Amino acid sequence: MRFIFKVLVLGIIYLFATFSHSQINFKQLRENMIKEQLLARDINDPATLNAMRNVPRHEFVPAKMQPYAYTDNPLSIGMGQTISQPYIVAYMTQILKLKKHHRVLEVGTGSGYQAAILGQIVDSVYTIEIVEVLAITAKNRLSALGYDNIHVKSGDGYLGWPEKGPFDAIIVTAGAEEIPEPLLKQLKEGGSMIIPVGPHNGVRELLLITNKSGKIKTKAVMAVRFVPLTRKDN
Ligand code: SAH
């Protein structure tokens, strides 16, 4: 009898939780995010704002995190990894000054959210994730949501994706200890790379790297915290 009672109570809680999730107005939360977290700061690039408005961020986080998908925070996506705070995603996108015809490389697919944002702006996105199960999940999620200009592969993004390069822009969404040489080689002349660099246990600097007629220029634009860029042999 007690068992049946427990099952009933749990069932009611489950139904309530499912029902309340489906009642959340994600579109409204997304609009608030744009107003309060992006426009209120320094995000003003129309293409970036449009992408942040279109992509359903809540579809990229585990079900229990969905109510928090549009808060001003990074969120856990499992396997010890995180999806960056909306502002950081927008900031890193905006700074690359992307054009429709650009070919972009992302290192650190994670949930696939940043790749989906990029894919709204440019023709083709190539993204690499070192944790195979995350790569597979992101690939399935992106195709289920109809984002068909994003190519996901599992591997060590430190090495880039030479067969698909060179790239107009490169975005690294895991913290590196130094700028990976192979990525510099895969950056087109006139191209830009944004990458968090610094010690694994501390604050890193977000570096904007530009290749102007073969001359590499580096500029620190913001202090940030990111999960580490790992290597296959570590
Ligand atoms: N851009 C992601 C979040 C990135 S979190 C999103 O929008 O959800 C950082 C990701 O980088 C993690 O998933 C981690 O597994 C991955 N990563 C770490 N080192 C890597 C490497 N060498 N190559 C590719 N991916 C790496």
CSV table of C-alpha atoms and ligand atoms in Angstrom, one decimal:
chain,number,residue,atom,x,y,z
A,1,MET,CA,0.0,0.0,0.0
A,2,ARG,CA,2.8,2.4,1.0
A,3,PHE,CA,4.6,1.5,-2.2
A,4,ILE,CA,1.6,2.3,-4.4
A,5,PHE,CA,1.2,5.6,-2.5
A,6,LYS,CA,4.9,6.5,-3.2
A,7,VAL,CA,4.5,5.6,-6.9
A,8,LEU,CA,1.4,7.8,-7.1
A,9,VAL,CA,3.1,10.8,-5.4
A,10,LEU,CA,6.2,10.5,-7.6
A,11,GLY,CA,4.0,10.2,-10.7
A,12,ILE,CA,2.1,13.4,-9.8
A,13,ILE,CA,5.4,15.2,-9.1
A,14,TYR,CA,6.7,14.0,-12.5
A,15,LEU,CA,3.6,15.1,-14.3
A,16,PHE,CA,3.6,18.5,-12.6
A,17,ALA,CA,7.3,19.0,-13.5
A,18,THR,CA,6.7,18.1,-17.2
A,19,PHE,CA,3.6,20.3,-17.3
A,20,SER,CA,5.3,23.3,-15.7
A,21,HIS,CA,8.3,23.0,-18.2
A,22,SER,CA,5.9,23.0,-21.1
A,23,GLN,CA,4.3,26.1,-19.7
A,24,ILE,CA,7.5,28.1,-19.7
A,25,ASN,CA,7.5,30.9,-22.4
A,26,PHE,CA,11.0,30.4,-23.7
A,27,LYS,CA,10.6,32.9,-26.5
A,28,GLN,CA,9.8,35.6,-23.9
A,29,LEU,CA,12.8,34.5,-21.7
A,30,ARG,CA,15.0,34.8,-24.8
A,31,GLU,CA,13.7,38.3,-25.5
A,32,ASN,CA,14.5,39.3,-21.9
A,33,MET,CA,18.0,37.8,-22.3
A,34,ILE,CA,18.6,39.9,-25.4
A,35,LYS,CA,17.4,43.1,-23.7
A,36,GLU,CA,18.9,42.7,-20.2
A,37,GLN,CA,22.1,40.7,-20.9
A,38,LEU,CA,23.2,41.7,-24.5
A,39,LEU,CA,21.7,45.1,-25.5
A,40,ALA,CA,22.3,46.4,-22.0
A,41,ARG,CA,26.0,45.6,-22.4
A,42,ASP,CA,28.0,46.1,-25.6
A,43,ILE,CA,26.3,43.7,-28.1
A,44,ASN,CA,25.0,45.6,-31.0
A,45,ASP,CA,25.8,43.6,-34.1
A,46,PRO,CA,22.5,42.9,-35.8
A,47,ALA,CA,23.6,39.4,-37.1
A,48,THR,CA,24.7,38.3,-33.7
A,49,LEU,CA,21.5,39.6,-32.0
A,50,ASN,CA,19.4,38.0,-34.7
A,51,ALA,CA,21.2,34.6,-34.1
A,52,MET,CA,20.8,34.8,-30.3
A,53,ARG,CA,17.1,35.6,-30.9
A,54,ASN,CA,16.5,32.6,-33.2
A,55,VAL,CA,18.4,29.7,-31.6
A,56,PRO,CA,16.4,28.0,-28.8
A,57,ARG,CA,19.2,27.8,-26.1
A,58,HIS,CA,17.0,25.6,-23.9
A,59,GLU,CA,17.2,22.8,-26.5
A,60,PHE,CA,20.9,22.6,-25.8
A,61,VAL,CA,20.9,22.0,-22.1
A,62,PRO,CA,19.7,18.9,-20.1
A,63,ALA,CA,15.9,18.8,-19.4
A,64,LYS,CA,16.3,19.7,-15.7
A,65,MET,CA,18.4,22.8,-16.6
A,66,GLN,CA,15.9,24.2,-19.2
A,67,PRO,CA,14.2,26.6,-16.8
A,68,TYR,CA,17.6,28.2,-16.3
A,69,ALA,CA,18.7,28.2,-19.9
A,70,TYR,CA,18.3,32.0,-20.3
A,71,THR,CA,19.9,33.2,-17.1
A,72,ASP,CA,23.0,35.3,-17.1
A,73,ASN,CA,25.3,32.3,-16.3
A,74,PRO,CA,27.2,29.4,-17.8
A,75,LEU,CA,25.3,26.0,-17.3
A,76,SER,CA,26.4,22.5,-16.8
A,77,ILE,CA,25.9,20.2,-19.8
A,78,GLY,CA,27.2,17.0,-18.3
A,79,MET,CA,30.6,15.2,-18.6
A,80,GLY,CA,32.0,18.0,-16.5
A,81,GLN,CA,31.5,20.5,-19.3
A,82,THR,CA,29.7,23.8,-19.5
A,83,ILE,CA,27.8,25.9,-22.0
A,84,SER,CA,29.1,29.5,-21.8
A,85,GLN,CA,27.0,32.4,-20.5
A,86,PRO,CA,24.9,33.9,-23.3
A,87,TYR,CA,26.8,37.2,-23.1
A,88,ILE,CA,30.2,35.4,-23.7
A,89,VAL,CA,28.7,33.5,-26.7
A,90,ALA,CA,27.4,36.7,-28.2
A,91,TYR,CA,30.7,38.6,-27.4
A,92,MET,CA,32.9,36.0,-29.0
A,93,THR,CA,30.6,35.9,-32.1
A,94,GLN,CA,30.3,39.6,-32.5
A,95,ILE,CA,34.1,40.3,-32.3
A,96,LEU,CA,34.8,38.0,-35.3
A,97,LYS,CA,32.9,40.4,-37.7
A,98,LEU,CA,31.5,37.4,-39.6
A,99,LYS,CA,30.2,37.6,-43.2
A,100,LYS,CA,27.7,35.2,-44.8
A,101,HIS,CA,30.3,33.7,-47.1
A,102,HIS,CA,32.7,32.9,-44.3
A,103,ARG,CA,33.9,29.4,-43.3
A,104,VAL,CA,34.3,29.2,-39.5
A,105,LEU,CA,36.1,26.6,-37.3
A,106,GLU,CA,35.0,26.1,-33.7
A,107,VAL,CA,37.1,24.1,-31.2
A,108,GLY,CA,35.0,22.7,-28.3
A,109,THR,CA,31.5,21.8,-29.7
A,110,GLY,CA,30.1,21.0,-26.2
A,111,SER,CA,26.3,21.2,-26.6
A,112,GLY,CA,26.5,22.6,-30.1
A,113,TYR,CA,24.9,26.0,-29.1
A,114,GLN,CA,27.8,28.2,-30.1
A,115,ALA,CA,28.0,26.4,-33.4
A,116,ALA,CA,24.3,26.9,-34.0
A,117,ILE,CA,24.7,30.6,-33.4
A,118,LEU,CA,27.6,30.8,-35.9
A,119,GLY,CA,25.6,28.7,-38.4
A,120,GLN,CA,22.8,31.4,-38.4
A,121,ILE,CA,25.4,34.0,-39.7
A,122,VAL,CA,27.8,32.1,-42.0
A,123,ASP,CA,27.5,29.5,-44.7
A,124,SER,CA,29.5,26.8,-43.1
A,125,VAL,CA,30.7,25.9,-39.6
A,126,TYR,CA,33.2,23.2,-38.8
A,127,THR,CA,33.3,22.2,-35.1
A,128,ILE,CA,35.5,19.7,-33.2
A,129,GLU,CA,34.8,18.1,-29.9
A,130,ILE,CA,37.3,15.9,-28.0
A,131,VAL,CA,34.7,14.0,-25.9
A,132,GLU,CA,33.1,11.6,-28.4
A,133,VAL,CA,29.8,11.2,-26.6
A,134,LEU,CA,29.4,15.0,-26.6
A,135,ALA,CA,30.3,15.2,-30.3
A,136,ILE,CA,27.7,12.5,-31.1
A,137,THR,CA,25.0,14.2,-29.0
A,138,ALA,CA,25.6,17.6,-30.5
A,139,LYS,CA,25.6,16.2,-34.0
A,140,ASN,CA,22.2,14.5,-33.5
A,141,ARG,CA,20.8,17.6,-31.7
A,142,LEU,CA,21.9,20.0,-34.5
A,143,SER,CA,20.5,17.8,-37.2
A,144,ALA,CA,17.2,17.2,-35.3
A,145,LEU,CA,16.8,21.0,-35.0
A,146,GLY,CA,17.5,21.4,-38.8
A,147,TYR,CA,20.9,23.1,-38.6
A,148,ASP,CA,22.4,21.5,-41.7
A,149,ASN,CA,25.4,23.8,-42.4
A,150,ILE,CA,27.2,22.6,-39.3
A,151,HIS,CA,29.8,19.8,-39.6
A,152,VAL,CA,30.7,18.1,-36.3
A,153,LYS,CA,33.7,15.8,-35.7
A,154,SER,CA,35.2,14.1,-32.7
A,155,GLY,CA,38.9,14.7,-32.2
A,156,ASP,CA,41.6,17.0,-30.8
A,157,GLY,CA,40.8,20.5,-31.9
A,158,TYR,CA,44.3,21.7,-31.0
A,159,LEU,CA,45.2,20.3,-34.4
A,160,GLY,CA,42.4,22.1,-36.2
A,161,TRP,CA,40.7,20.7,-39.3
A,162,PRO,CA,43.4,21.1,-42.0
A,163,GLU,CA,41.4,19.4,-44.8
A,164,LYS,CA,38.6,22.0,-44.4
A,165,GLY,CA,40.8,25.0,-43.9
A,166,PRO,CA,42.0,27.7,-44.1
A,167,PHE,CA,39.2,29.5,-42.2
A,168,ASP,CA,38.0,33.1,-42.2
A,169,ALA,CA,37.4,32.8,-38.5
A,170,ILE,CA,38.4,30.5,-35.6
A,171,ILE,CA,36.7,30.4,-32.2
A,172,VAL,CA,38.1,28.3,-29.4
A,173,THR,CA,35.6,27.7,-26.6
A,174,ALA,CA,37.9,25.9,-24.2
A,175,GLY,CA,40.8,27.5,-22.3
A,176,ALA,CA,44.3,27.0,-23.8
A,177,GLU,CA,47.6,27.4,-22.1
A,178,GLU,CA,49.1,28.8,-25.3
A,179,ILE,CA,47.9,29.6,-28.8
A,180,PRO,CA,47.8,26.3,-30.8
A,181,GLU,CA,50.3,26.7,-33.7
A,182,PRO,CA,48.2,24.5,-36.1
A,183,LEU,CA,45.2,26.9,-35.6
A,184,LEU,CA,47.4,29.9,-36.5
A,185,LYS,CA,48.4,28.1,-39.7
A,186,GLN,CA,44.7,27.4,-40.6
A,187,LEU,CA,43.7,31.1,-40.2
A,188,LYS,CA,43.2,32.9,-43.6
A,189,GLU,CA,45.0,36.1,-44.4
A,190,GLY,CA,42.6,38.8,-43.1
A,191,GLY,CA,41.0,36.3,-40.7
A,192,SER,CA,40.4,36.5,-37.0
A,193,MET,CA,40.6,34.1,-34.1
A,194,ILE,CA,39.2,34.4,-30.6
A,195,ILE,CA,40.6,32.2,-27.9
A,196,PRO,CA,40.9,32.1,-24.1
A,197,VAL,CA,44.5,31.7,-23.1
A,198,GLY,CA,46.1,31.4,-19.6
A,199,PRO,CA,47.0,29.0,-16.9
A,200,HIS,CA,44.6,26.0,-16.3
A,201,ASN,CA,44.0,26.9,-12.7
A,202,GLY,CA,43.5,30.7,-13.1
A,203,VAL,CA,41.8,33.4,-15.0
A,204,ARG,CA,42.5,33.5,-18.7
A,205,GLU,CA,42.5,36.4,-21.2
A,206,LEU,CA,40.3,36.3,-24.2
A,207,LEU,CA,42.7,37.0,-27.1
A,208,LEU,CA,41.7,38.4,-30.4
A,209,ILE,CA,44.2,37.3,-33.0
A,210,THR,CA,44.3,38.7,-36.5
A,211,ASN,CA,46.3,37.8,-39.5
A,212,LYS,CA,46.9,40.9,-41.5
A,213,SER,CA,48.9,40.1,-44.7
A,214,GLY,CA,50.7,37.3,-42.9
A,215,LYS,CA,51.5,39.4,-39.8
A,216,ILE,CA,49.9,38.0,-36.6
A,217,LYS,CA,48.6,40.6,-34.2
A,218,THR,CA,47.3,39.7,-30.7
A,219,LYS,CA,45.1,41.8,-28.4
A,220,ALA,CA,43.7,40.8,-25.0
A,221,VAL,CA,40.0,41.9,-24.9
A,222,MET,CA,38.6,40.4,-21.6
A,223,ALA,CA,39.4,38.3,-18.6
A,224,VAL,CA,37.4,35.0,-18.6
A,225,ARG,CA,37.0,31.6,-17.0
A,226,PHE,CA,36.7,28.5,-19.3
A,227,VAL,CA,37.0,24.8,-18.9
A,228,PRO,CA,40.5,23.6,-20.1
A,229,LEU,CA,41.4,22.6,-23.6
A,230,THR,CA,42.6,19.0,-23.1
A,231,ARG,CA,44.8,16.8,-25.4
A,232,LYS,CA,44.1,13.2,-26.4
A,233,ASP,CA,47.4,12.1,-24.9
A,234,ASN,CA,46.9,13.8,-21.5
B,1,SAH,N1,31.0,25.8,-27.2
B,1,SAH,C1,30.3,24.9,-26.3
B,1,SAH,C2,30.8,24.9,-24.9
B,1,SAH,C3,32.2,24.6,-24.8
B,1,SAH,S1,32.8,23.9,-23.3
B,1,SAH,C4,28.8,25.1,-26.3
B,1,SAH,O1,28.3,26.1,-27.0
B,1,SAH,O2,28.1,24.4,-25.7
B,1,SAH,C5,34.3,23.4,-23.9
B,1,SAH,C6,34.3,22.1,-24.7
B,1,SAH,O3,35.6,21.9,-25.3
B,1,SAH,C7,34.0,20.9,-23.9
B,1,SAH,O4,32.9,20.2,-24.4
B,1,SAH,C8,35.3,20.1,-24.0
B,1,SAH,O5,35.1,18.7,-24.0
B,1,SAH,C9,35.9,20.6,-25.3
B,1,SAH,N2,37.3,20.4,-25.5
B,1,SAH,C10,38.3,20.4,-24.6
B,1,SAH,N3,39.5,20.2,-25.2
B,1,SAH,C11,39.3,20.0,-26.5
B,1,SAH,C12,40.1,19.7,-27.6
B,1,SAH,N4,41.4,19.6,-27.5
B,1,SAH,N5,39.5,19.6,-28.9
B,1,SAH,C13,38.2,19.7,-29.0
B,1,SAH,N6,37.3,19.9,-28.0
B,1,SAH,C14,37.9,20.1,-26.7
